[in-house]
Amino acid sequence: MNNLLSKPVGLDETIAVIQKDLYRELSLVWQGQIEGYGRVYKNPVNTGESVPDYYQTSKIVTPAWYNAKLDDYEDTYYDDNSAAVFCFLTQENDSTQDSQVYTSEVKIAFMVDLSKIYPTSSERQDSRAQRDVAEILRNYNFEKYNITGIERRVDFVFREYLTSSIRFNDMHPLHCFAMKIDLEYFLTDKC
Amino acid sequence: MVLGFSEDFTSKIVLDSQLKGVPTSGLYVNSGVHPSINTENLLDFLPKTDLSFVNWSATKDYGAFLTSRNRDDIIAYDSKIYQSIQGFNLNQTPATETLYWVETNIESLRLKLFLEQVKDKVYADLALTKRLINNQYLYEDGDLPRTLENDYAAWVLEPKGSDFVSIRVNEISLQKDGTTPVNVYVINQNELIETITLAPDNGRLAFRDTDITFSGKGSFKIVIDSTDVLVGGATVDPLKFDGFVAYTASGTGNAPETADYTYNTFGNGLGINVTAFLDATNYIEENLSELGSCFRATFEYMVFQMFLHNSNNRSNRSQRIQMDDQLLMAELKNLQADTVVSRYHKEKKRAITAMRKTFDTQLNDHDGIQIKVGSV
């Protein structure tokens, strides 16, 4: 299921366009159910665990999206009822040169079960999953962002989040990776 | 089903009619338990495997799945999943023969199998499935030729004082000259259950493996047509076995199942190897008023064990929320507070006490040492 905002604005609007393209095209090349999420929030969770240095807050965070139907937040980590989950991780500081076009460093994080998305292959096709995503990103709306890199392993991709509670070892058939993009968006169309 | 599963509106999955039906015991295992135990949470911790089932075959004899627990007794028919609910299920169309099949789905099957695991734990906790006799041989190595009188000769096996005893015949032999096979009839309450052929081994004791299990009401007979056999001079003491009575008999009539049998105490050439055990299934289902709370507490306990250990290696949102190790450990370790584990032990103790009063006292498990702790 692609969990889209009905009236996205600004950064969310640009992300929603990419989210639609990704979901539609990945559904053609990957088997199984895909869960797509837009921009997720760093939501605090009181765990009593020590605070990581890289995220100075009194609390630990999980990536969560706001499910308006349930009137509640839900985390967007991997769900083994699906074959793949992806979401957009954003930073808190976006830059602009002209107060019109803003640039945001965004990571599109993927958590997939390779045996489900490629059921006919017994080998670990992690690079194939990364290639499929990269090709889609290159083919659609490429003028709105630059691909700046790729990250792998769940603890590295989600290093700003609490990952100790996730039962997701980056071993076959599971795989986590992220495409890093610099994304441009408008908050307003007034010049 | 004897035990029910209450709708709690936490999942979009529609459970099958067997789970949704009103339980004959009036007991819903998932109601009145810890609030974390709901359908969605359970399904997010139970094994999640993508399964496909073979298509139904009119020529295949299916068994009752919850008894056999064999995946072959679940089939695909008309793009739906059906579970066999009766044994000897041959050529019964799944979509129409509702006495033999129930339409189901994989989620319902996962829940039902978990309930069966709970049942098994209750059996084990209460030591209700107990072996009374293990591989007891009933035979005499005879060398006296004898022509059996009347039309039929039999071993008669009767559960002693309880309907909860099952008797399994593991091996059978016939001491008789020659090698010409003879028919052996298995009879219960004047009904022929099974006929097997048994070849003698030129007068030697030669046992052949069988898999005949008696359980239920009435005596069971293993019968042969009267013939020339080899016997010994010993007499049969019918009361010397725990859990069942065994004696020999001879019958007069036109058919083994309708013949009139006269009991005797001498050998007839037939030898059997018998295992007798308490079969708790009937007992539990007939005494759920006493054991129902124990079931529910065991269910609650096992669910929390599953939450703590994530034994099926699930990874999803419900799993992450429920797997709070500290809270789960408290529920599973603290015997002082009103926790899952304390409720489990309390109900287990109550069930054992009730069972001691009602279960067949002759067959109770008196093994082991009981230590009572008093004040010092």
XYZ file of C-alpha atoms in Angstrom:
567
model
C 0.000 0.000 0.000
C 1.260 3.436 -0.833
C 0.544 5.724 2.099
C 0.232 9.096 0.400
C -0.720 12.447 1.820
C -3.880 13.781 0.195
C -2.761 17.434 0.080
C 1.028 17.588 0.245
C 2.770 20.948 0.345
C 6.391 22.013 -0.114
C 8.873 19.260 0.623
C 6.048 16.753 1.060
C 4.708 17.602 -2.385
C 8.001 16.820 -4.091
C 8.449 13.689 -2.025
C 4.930 12.527 -2.898
C 5.762 12.734 -6.607
C 8.831 10.542 -6.141
C 6.892 8.238 -3.796
C 4.238 7.679 -6.458
C 6.792 6.937 -9.156
C 8.761 4.594 -6.939
C 5.750 2.665 -5.750
C 4.277 2.292 -9.217
C 7.497 1.200 -10.871
C 8.750 -1.009 -8.039
C 5.436 -2.866 -8.095
C 6.318 -3.871 -11.652
C 9.778 -5.241 -10.897
C 9.352 -6.499 -7.310
C 6.986 -9.262 -6.233
C 4.949 -9.105 -3.043
C 3.362 -6.293 -1.151
C 5.187 -2.998 -0.828
C 4.525 -0.451 1.904
C 5.419 3.071 0.807
C 5.634 6.016 3.218
C 6.431 9.661 2.608
C 8.388 11.887 4.977
C 8.649 10.332 8.404
C 9.106 12.013 11.755
C 11.633 11.443 14.461
C 9.266 10.556 17.201
C 10.407 10.249 20.785
C 10.058 7.015 22.646
C 10.687 6.809 26.351
C 12.864 3.798 26.772
C 15.188 4.796 29.560
C 18.149 3.946 27.354
C 21.192 6.144 27.092
C 21.129 9.001 24.618
C 23.196 8.657 21.456
C 25.692 11.470 20.932
C 24.632 12.157 17.386
C 21.112 13.024 18.438
C 21.134 15.276 21.440
C 17.800 14.829 23.052
C 16.573 13.292 26.219
C 14.729 10.655 24.286
C 15.250 7.953 21.708
C 13.456 8.260 18.394
C 11.834 6.019 15.866
C 10.832 6.921 12.316
C 7.074 7.354 12.316
C 4.405 8.614 9.966
C 1.142 10.156 11.023
C -1.728 7.870 10.127
C -4.648 10.272 9.877
C -7.162 7.420 9.669
C -6.038 6.067 13.015
C -5.274 9.513 14.415
C -1.959 8.130 15.584
C 1.692 7.719 14.696
C 2.986 4.412 13.380
C 6.601 3.435 12.973
C 7.780 2.747 9.454
C 10.326 0.045 10.092
C 10.153 -3.252 8.277
C 6.937 -5.256 8.493
C 7.264 -8.934 7.643
C 3.658 -9.002 6.492
C 5.027 -7.134 3.459
C 7.863 -7.780 1.054
C 9.349 -4.302 1.158
C 9.011 -1.038 3.033
C 10.371 2.348 2.027
C 10.178 5.784 3.591
C 11.812 9.216 3.276
C 14.173 10.351 6.034
C 14.783 14.089 6.139
C 17.055 16.458 8.000
C 15.997 19.352 10.186
C 17.941 22.020 8.279
C 17.167 22.795 4.637
C 19.064 25.520 2.802
C 18.066 28.121 0.221
C 19.969 30.687 -1.839
C 17.072 32.729 -3.125
C 14.325 32.141 -0.551
C 12.360 30.323 -3.244
C 14.065 27.062 -3.973
C 15.014 25.047 -0.941
C 17.400 22.123 -0.942
C 16.993 19.224 1.440
C 19.211 16.218 2.049
C 16.874 13.279 1.916
C 17.425 9.569 2.290
C 15.002 7.102 0.800
C 15.347 4.103 3.102
C 14.414 0.618 1.901
C 13.951 -2.486 4.034
C 13.249 -5.502 1.871
C 12.906 -9.249 2.030
C 14.898 -10.293 -1.036
C 13.323 -13.749 -1.084
C 9.913 -12.147 -1.457
C 10.704 -9.471 -4.007
C 12.754 -11.899 -6.115
C 11.051 -15.235 -5.340
C 12.653 -17.090 -8.236
C 16.195 -16.305 -7.181
C 17.944 -18.209 -4.424
C 20.996 -15.962 -4.404
C 21.319 -12.757 -2.407
C 20.257 -10.091 -4.886
C 20.886 -7.008 -2.758
C 22.698 -5.122 -5.505
C 19.861 -5.890 -7.876
C 17.408 -4.239 -5.482
C 19.630 -1.152 -5.310
C 19.910 -1.078 -9.101
C 16.139 -1.295 -9.539
C 15.625 1.699 -7.278
C 18.438 3.721 -8.874
C 17.062 3.133 -12.351
C 13.611 4.309 -11.362
C 15.022 7.407 -9.713
C 17.037 8.180 -12.842
C 14.062 7.695 -15.143
C 11.464 9.827 -13.364
C 11.562 13.442 -12.143
C 15.315 13.408 -12.149
C 15.379 17.177 -12.621
C 14.131 17.662 -9.049
C 16.989 15.973 -7.272
C 20.525 14.682 -7.493
C 21.489 11.241 -6.343
C 24.438 11.777 -4.032
C 25.129 8.310 -2.743
C 23.940 5.088 -1.257
C 24.041 3.720 2.281
C 23.777 0.128 3.443
C 23.065 -1.770 6.658
C 20.168 -1.034 8.956
C 22.213 0.367 11.835
C 23.974 2.816 9.494
C 20.964 3.910 7.467
C 18.908 4.476 10.634
C 21.808 5.731 12.747
C 19.755 8.642 14.032
C 17.050 6.341 15.233
C 16.610 3.556 17.747
C 17.304 0.294 15.974
C 17.826 -2.054 18.903
C 14.151 -2.962 18.941
C 14.079 -3.974 15.273
C 14.326 -7.685 14.566
C 16.019 -7.026 11.262
C 19.493 -8.406 10.811
C 21.037 -7.383 7.532
C 21.461 -10.997 6.515
C 19.765 -12.912 3.767
C 16.955 -12.631 2.918
C 16.664 -9.218 4.597
C 18.431 -6.145 3.287
C 18.391 -2.476 4.192
C 19.773 0.312 2.056
C 19.118 3.984 1.367
C 19.449 6.215 -1.678
C 20.756 9.636 -0.725
C 19.396 12.538 -2.744
C 19.588 16.316 -2.636
C 16.059 17.358 -3.309
C 14.834 20.791 -4.403
C 11.396 22.051 -3.527
C 9.329 25.210 -3.316
C 7.514 26.275 -0.183
C 5.697 28.987 -2.084
C 5.364 29.900 -5.737
C 5.566 33.644 -5.035
C 8.604 35.272 -6.612
C -14.959 -26.182 18.819
C -14.858 -26.796 22.525
C -12.804 -23.669 23.068
C -13.840 -20.442 21.400
C -12.011 -17.447 20.109
C -13.771 -14.182 20.712
C -14.020 -11.428 18.094
C -12.172 -8.350 19.380
C -12.210 -6.080 16.302
C -8.453 -5.586 16.321
C -7.829 -7.213 12.958
C -9.404 -7.018 9.535
C -8.913 -10.753 9.138
C -12.179 -12.671 9.218
C -11.630 -15.866 11.165
C -13.230 -19.087 9.978
C -16.527 -20.454 11.268
C -14.826 -23.015 13.460
C -13.100 -20.271 15.443
C -16.029 -17.885 15.321
C -18.587 -20.478 16.405
C -19.984 -20.392 19.901
C -17.801 -22.800 21.896
C -19.579 -25.801 23.354
C -17.835 -25.108 26.643
C -18.843 -21.436 26.632
C -15.182 -20.560 27.095
C -13.395 -17.915 25.002
C -9.688 -18.242 25.585
C -8.828 -14.697 24.521
C -11.420 -12.951 26.642
C -10.749 -11.863 30.198
C -7.008 -12.159 29.732
C -4.219 -9.568 29.574
C -5.288 -6.719 27.231
C -2.181 -7.135 25.073
C -3.581 -10.440 23.919
C -5.680 -9.612 20.929
C -6.072 -11.063 17.467
C -3.809 -8.608 15.695
C -0.963 -8.987 18.174
C -1.227 -12.758 18.068
C -1.136 -12.857 14.279
C 1.888 -10.574 14.295
C 3.810 -13.007 16.500
C 2.634 -16.357 15.138
C 4.639 -17.849 12.249
C 4.249 -16.019 8.973
C 5.025 -18.182 6.024
C 3.675 -17.905 2.539
C 1.984 -21.229 1.996
C 0.118 -22.798 -0.860
C -1.920 -25.952 -0.583
C -2.427 -28.717 -3.102
C -5.723 -28.986 -4.913
C -8.417 -31.280 -3.569
C -8.494 -34.803 -4.949
C -11.650 -36.909 -5.022
C -9.588 -40.084 -4.717
C -7.586 -39.093 -1.660
C -8.720 -40.090 1.811
C -8.255 -37.085 4.102
C -7.966 -37.121 7.882
C -9.174 -34.556 10.390
C -6.494 -31.866 10.349
C -6.568 -30.964 14.033
C -6.056 -34.630 14.852
C -3.517 -35.443 12.175
C -1.877 -31.988 12.121
C -0.807 -32.928 8.663
C -0.603 -30.201 6.048
C -1.990 -32.658 3.495
C -5.375 -32.432 5.224
C -5.728 -28.818 4.134
C -6.532 -28.311 0.485
C -7.224 -25.679 -2.111
C -10.544 -25.818 -3.907
C -12.043 -23.177 -6.151
C -9.380 -20.665 -5.044
C -10.320 -21.150 -1.389
C -8.684 -23.016 1.463
C -10.559 -25.850 3.150
C -9.653 -27.794 6.275
C -10.732 -31.396 6.698
C -12.656 -31.735 9.964
C -13.461 -35.466 9.765
C -11.490 -38.613 9.260
C -12.293 -41.029 6.408
C -12.980 -37.979 4.265
C -13.109 -39.458 0.785
C -14.810 -37.955 -2.257
C -16.653 -35.289 -0.247
C -16.805 -32.045 -2.215
C -15.320 -29.273 -0.023
C -17.681 -26.531 -1.099
C -20.836 -28.449 -0.238
C -19.977 -31.132 2.326
C -19.790 -28.975 5.417
C -19.720 -31.976 7.733
C -16.354 -32.862 6.266
C -14.799 -29.534 5.349
C -14.654 -26.047 6.742
C -13.601 -23.081 4.638
C -10.734 -21.377 6.337
C -7.765 -19.081 5.827
C -4.150 -19.194 6.831
C -4.627 -16.833 9.777
C -7.359 -19.018 11.290
C -5.174 -22.076 10.858
C -2.291 -20.381 12.619
C -4.520 -19.488 15.565
C -6.025 -22.966 15.721
C -2.654 -24.630 15.735
C -1.535 -22.356 18.549
C -4.634 -23.374 20.521
C -3.682 -27.001 19.931
C -0.241 -26.251 21.349
C -1.932 -24.787 24.418
C -3.997 -27.960 24.744
C -0.851 -30.048 24.533
C 0.755 -28.012 27.288
C -2.287 -28.505 29.503
C -2.071 -32.260 28.862
C 1.598 -32.219 29.759
C 1.167 -29.975 32.812
C -1.576 -32.127 34.246
C 0.214 -35.354 33.300
C -2.972 -36.547 31.687
C -1.364 -38.462 28.886
C 0.293 -41.188 30.843
C 1.529 -44.493 29.668
C 0.145 -47.282 31.825
C 1.772 -50.204 30.100
C 4.570 -49.984 27.625
C 4.933 -52.813 25.124
C 3.494 -55.616 27.249
C 3.629 -59.010 25.510
C 0.627 -61.283 25.989
C 1.523 -64.718 24.656
C 2.703 -68.158 25.621
C 5.318 -70.032 23.690
C 3.366 -73.289 23.360
C 4.095 -76.623 21.733
C 0.843 -78.468 22.446
C -1.315 -78.910 19.338
C -4.892 -77.942 19.948
C -7.964 -77.537 17.801
C -9.799 -74.404 18.902
C -13.435 -75.098 19.742
C -16.512 -73.348 18.341
C -16.292 -70.994 15.361
C -14.008 -68.242 16.585
C -11.234 -67.639 19.106
C -10.415 -64.205 20.486
C -8.436 -61.986 22.797
C -10.736 -59.512 24.504
C -9.328 -56.198 25.721
C -11.350 -53.875 27.919
C -10.311 -50.528 29.414
C -10.390 -50.982 33.156
C -12.847 -48.700 34.881
C -12.373 -45.693 32.586
C -13.231 -44.486 29.135
C -10.036 -42.501 29.068
C -7.745 -45.438 28.420
C -6.518 -46.157 24.912
C -4.989 -49.500 24.040
C -2.643 -49.889 21.132
C -1.755 -53.281 19.697
C 1.801 -52.899 18.446
C 2.451 -56.477 17.288
C 0.484 -59.631 16.758
C 1.410 -63.292 16.175
C -0.282 -66.633 15.609
C 1.519 -69.803 16.637
C 0.365 -72.366 14.106
C 1.895 -74.900 11.774
C 2.347 -73.949 8.137
C 2.488 -70.512 6.532
C -1.002 -70.154 5.111
C -2.287 -66.668 6.044
C -5.332 -66.368 8.268
C -7.712 -63.487 8.764
C -7.614 -61.504 12.002
C -10.742 -59.519 12.772
C -10.759 -56.420 14.972
C -14.203 -55.943 16.551
C -15.760 -53.359 18.827
C -19.357 -53.553 20.037
C -20.411 -56.053 17.371
C -18.871 -54.005 14.583
C -16.023 -55.194 12.433
C -13.481 -52.356 12.472
C -10.655 -53.906 10.504
C -9.537 -57.193 8.979
C -5.867 -57.976 8.589
C -4.107 -61.069 7.331
C -1.466 -62.777 9.404
C 0.861 -65.510 8.149
C 2.030 -68.126 10.698
C 5.700 -69.089 10.674
C 5.652 -72.902 10.832
C 4.743 -73.004 14.513
C 7.274 -70.403 15.635
C 6.431 -67.236 17.517
C 6.737 -64.541 14.868
C 5.310 -61.116 15.595
C 4.148 -58.801 12.875
C 3.853 -55.024 13.339
C 0.351 -53.592 13.490
C -1.067 -50.215 14.321
C -4.439 -50.880 15.906
C -5.575 -48.438 18.589
C -8.659 -48.994 20.702
C -10.286 -46.125 22.507
C -13.837 -45.506 23.496
C -16.661 -47.505 24.900
C -17.003 -51.266 25.131
C -14.628 -54.171 24.819
C -12.405 -54.803 21.838
C -11.843 -58.237 20.360
C -9.052 -59.598 18.211
C -10.582 -62.654 16.571
C -9.508 -65.534 14.310
C -11.497 -68.369 12.808
C -11.118 -71.454 14.995
C -8.309 -73.597 13.669
C -5.418 -75.838 14.719
C -2.881 -73.923 16.797
C -0.060 -74.504 19.238
C -0.687 -73.541 22.850
C 0.971 -73.771 26.267
C -0.462 -74.926 29.546
C -0.638 -71.608 31.397
C -3.812 -69.815 32.341
C -4.614 -66.194 31.636
C -5.087 -63.838 34.583
C -7.312 -61.107 33.197
C -6.770 -58.646 36.037
C -3.033 -58.463 36.160
C -2.659 -55.532 33.784
C -2.816 -51.825 34.693
C -5.437 -49.893 32.805
C -7.167 -52.746 31.043
C -8.513 -56.263 31.394
C -7.384 -58.934 28.934
C -8.785 -62.437 28.580
C -9.446 -65.053 25.926
C -12.822 -66.132 24.558
C -14.394 -68.466 22.046
C -17.346 -67.558 19.869
C -20.211 -69.309 18.127
C -21.995 -67.775 15.184
C -21.986 -66.986 11.490
C -19.743 -63.948 11.591
C -17.033 -62.867 14.020
C -18.732 -59.576 14.870
C -22.127 -61.111 15.714
C -20.946 -64.357 17.310
C -21.752 -65.165 20.942
C -18.524 -65.236 22.931
C -17.817 -67.264 26.043
C -14.917 -66.108 28.137
C -12.173 -68.530 29.198
C -8.688 -68.433 30.655
C -6.541 -70.546 28.356
C -4.403 -69.606 25.402
C -5.532 -69.745 21.775
C -2.265 -69.356 19.871
C -2.690 -65.635 19.378
C -0.044 -63.395 20.861
C -0.151 -59.635 21.117
C 2.071 -56.788 22.211
C 0.097 -54.038 23.895
C 0.665 -50.473 25.038
C -2.002 -48.860 27.207
C -2.112 -45.162 27.981
C -4.431 -42.559 29.396
C -5.913 -40.536 26.595
C -6.815 -37.195 28.106
C -8.704 -35.765 25.151
C -12.139 -36.956 26.182
C -11.496 -36.235 29.805
C -10.570 -32.632 29.162
C -13.419 -32.002 26.773
C -15.930 -33.496 29.223
C -14.558 -31.590 32.203
C -13.922 -28.156 30.805
C -15.975 -26.586 33.555
C -13.121 -27.523 35.876
C -10.261 -27.097 33.439
C -11.427 -24.076 31.393
C -9.722 -21.485 33.559
C -6.539 -23.523 33.437
C -6.724 -23.485 29.656
C -7.158 -19.753 29.519
C -4.324 -19.109 31.965
C -2.048 -21.456 30.008
C -3.011 -19.692 26.789
C -2.171 -16.329 28.367
C 1.144 -17.658 29.672
C 2.172 -19.137 26.335
C 1.261 -15.971 24.473
C 3.484 -13.945 26.769
C 6.305 -16.432 26.369
C 5.933 -15.948 22.632
C 5.935 -12.156 23.063
C 9.130 -12.302 25.123
C 11.072 -14.720 22.970
C 9.611 -13.725 19.601
C 9.984 -17.393 18.844
C 8.927 -17.054 15.224
C 11.360 -14.207 14.543
C 8.695 -11.794 13.488
C 9.498 -8.169 12.695
C 6.622 -5.746 12.548
C 5.000 -2.863 14.355
C 2.918 -4.901 16.831
C 5.922 -7.027 17.657
C 8.027 -3.958 18.400
C 5.360 -2.454 20.635
C 4.676 -5.625 22.593
C 8.295 -6.717 22.979
C 9.082 -4.603 25.999
C 11.470 -6.946 27.732
C 11.144 -5.476 31.204
C 7.368 -5.614 31.266
C 7.281 -9.090 29.754
C 9.866 -10.364 32.214
C 7.819 -8.968 35.084
C 4.691 -10.724 33.822
C 6.550 -13.983 33.334
C 8.734 -13.976 36.448
C 6.944 -12.222 39.279
C 4.964 -14.760 41.279
C 4.022 -12.326 44.022
C 1.856 -9.908 42.031
C -1.206 -10.652 39.894
C 0.819 -11.503 36.821
C 0.429 -13.865 33.921
C 2.749 -16.407 35.501
C 1.096 -16.285 38.921
C -2.343 -16.764 37.357
C -0.981 -19.681 35.352
C 0.431 -21.463 38.408
C -2.674 -20.778 40.467
C -5.007 -22.188 37.807
C -2.760 -25.164 37.204
C -2.824 -25.994 40.902
C -6.597 -25.665 40.972
C -6.952 -27.931 37.956
C -4.736 -30.608 39.466
C -6.766 -30.488 42.666
C -10.020 -30.802 40.723
C -8.603 -33.597 38.630
C -7.596 -35.590 41.674
C -11.199 -35.518 42.807
C -12.793 -36.420 39.505
C -10.353 -38.348 37.359
C -10.370 -42.093 37.625
C -8.594 -42.629 40.922
C -7.348 -46.043 39.858
C -5.458 -44.460 37.028
C -4.096 -41.368 38.747
C -0.451 -40.667 38.542
C 0.940 -41.493 41.993
C 4.548 -41.600 40.896
C 7.194 -39.449 42.466
C 7.565 -37.819 45.831
C 5.377 -35.021 47.111
C 6.976 -32.616 49.554
C 4.759 -30.445 51.686
C 6.348 -27.307 53.058
C 5.061 -26.284 56.450
C 5.988 -23.479 58.790
C 9.268 -23.784 60.613
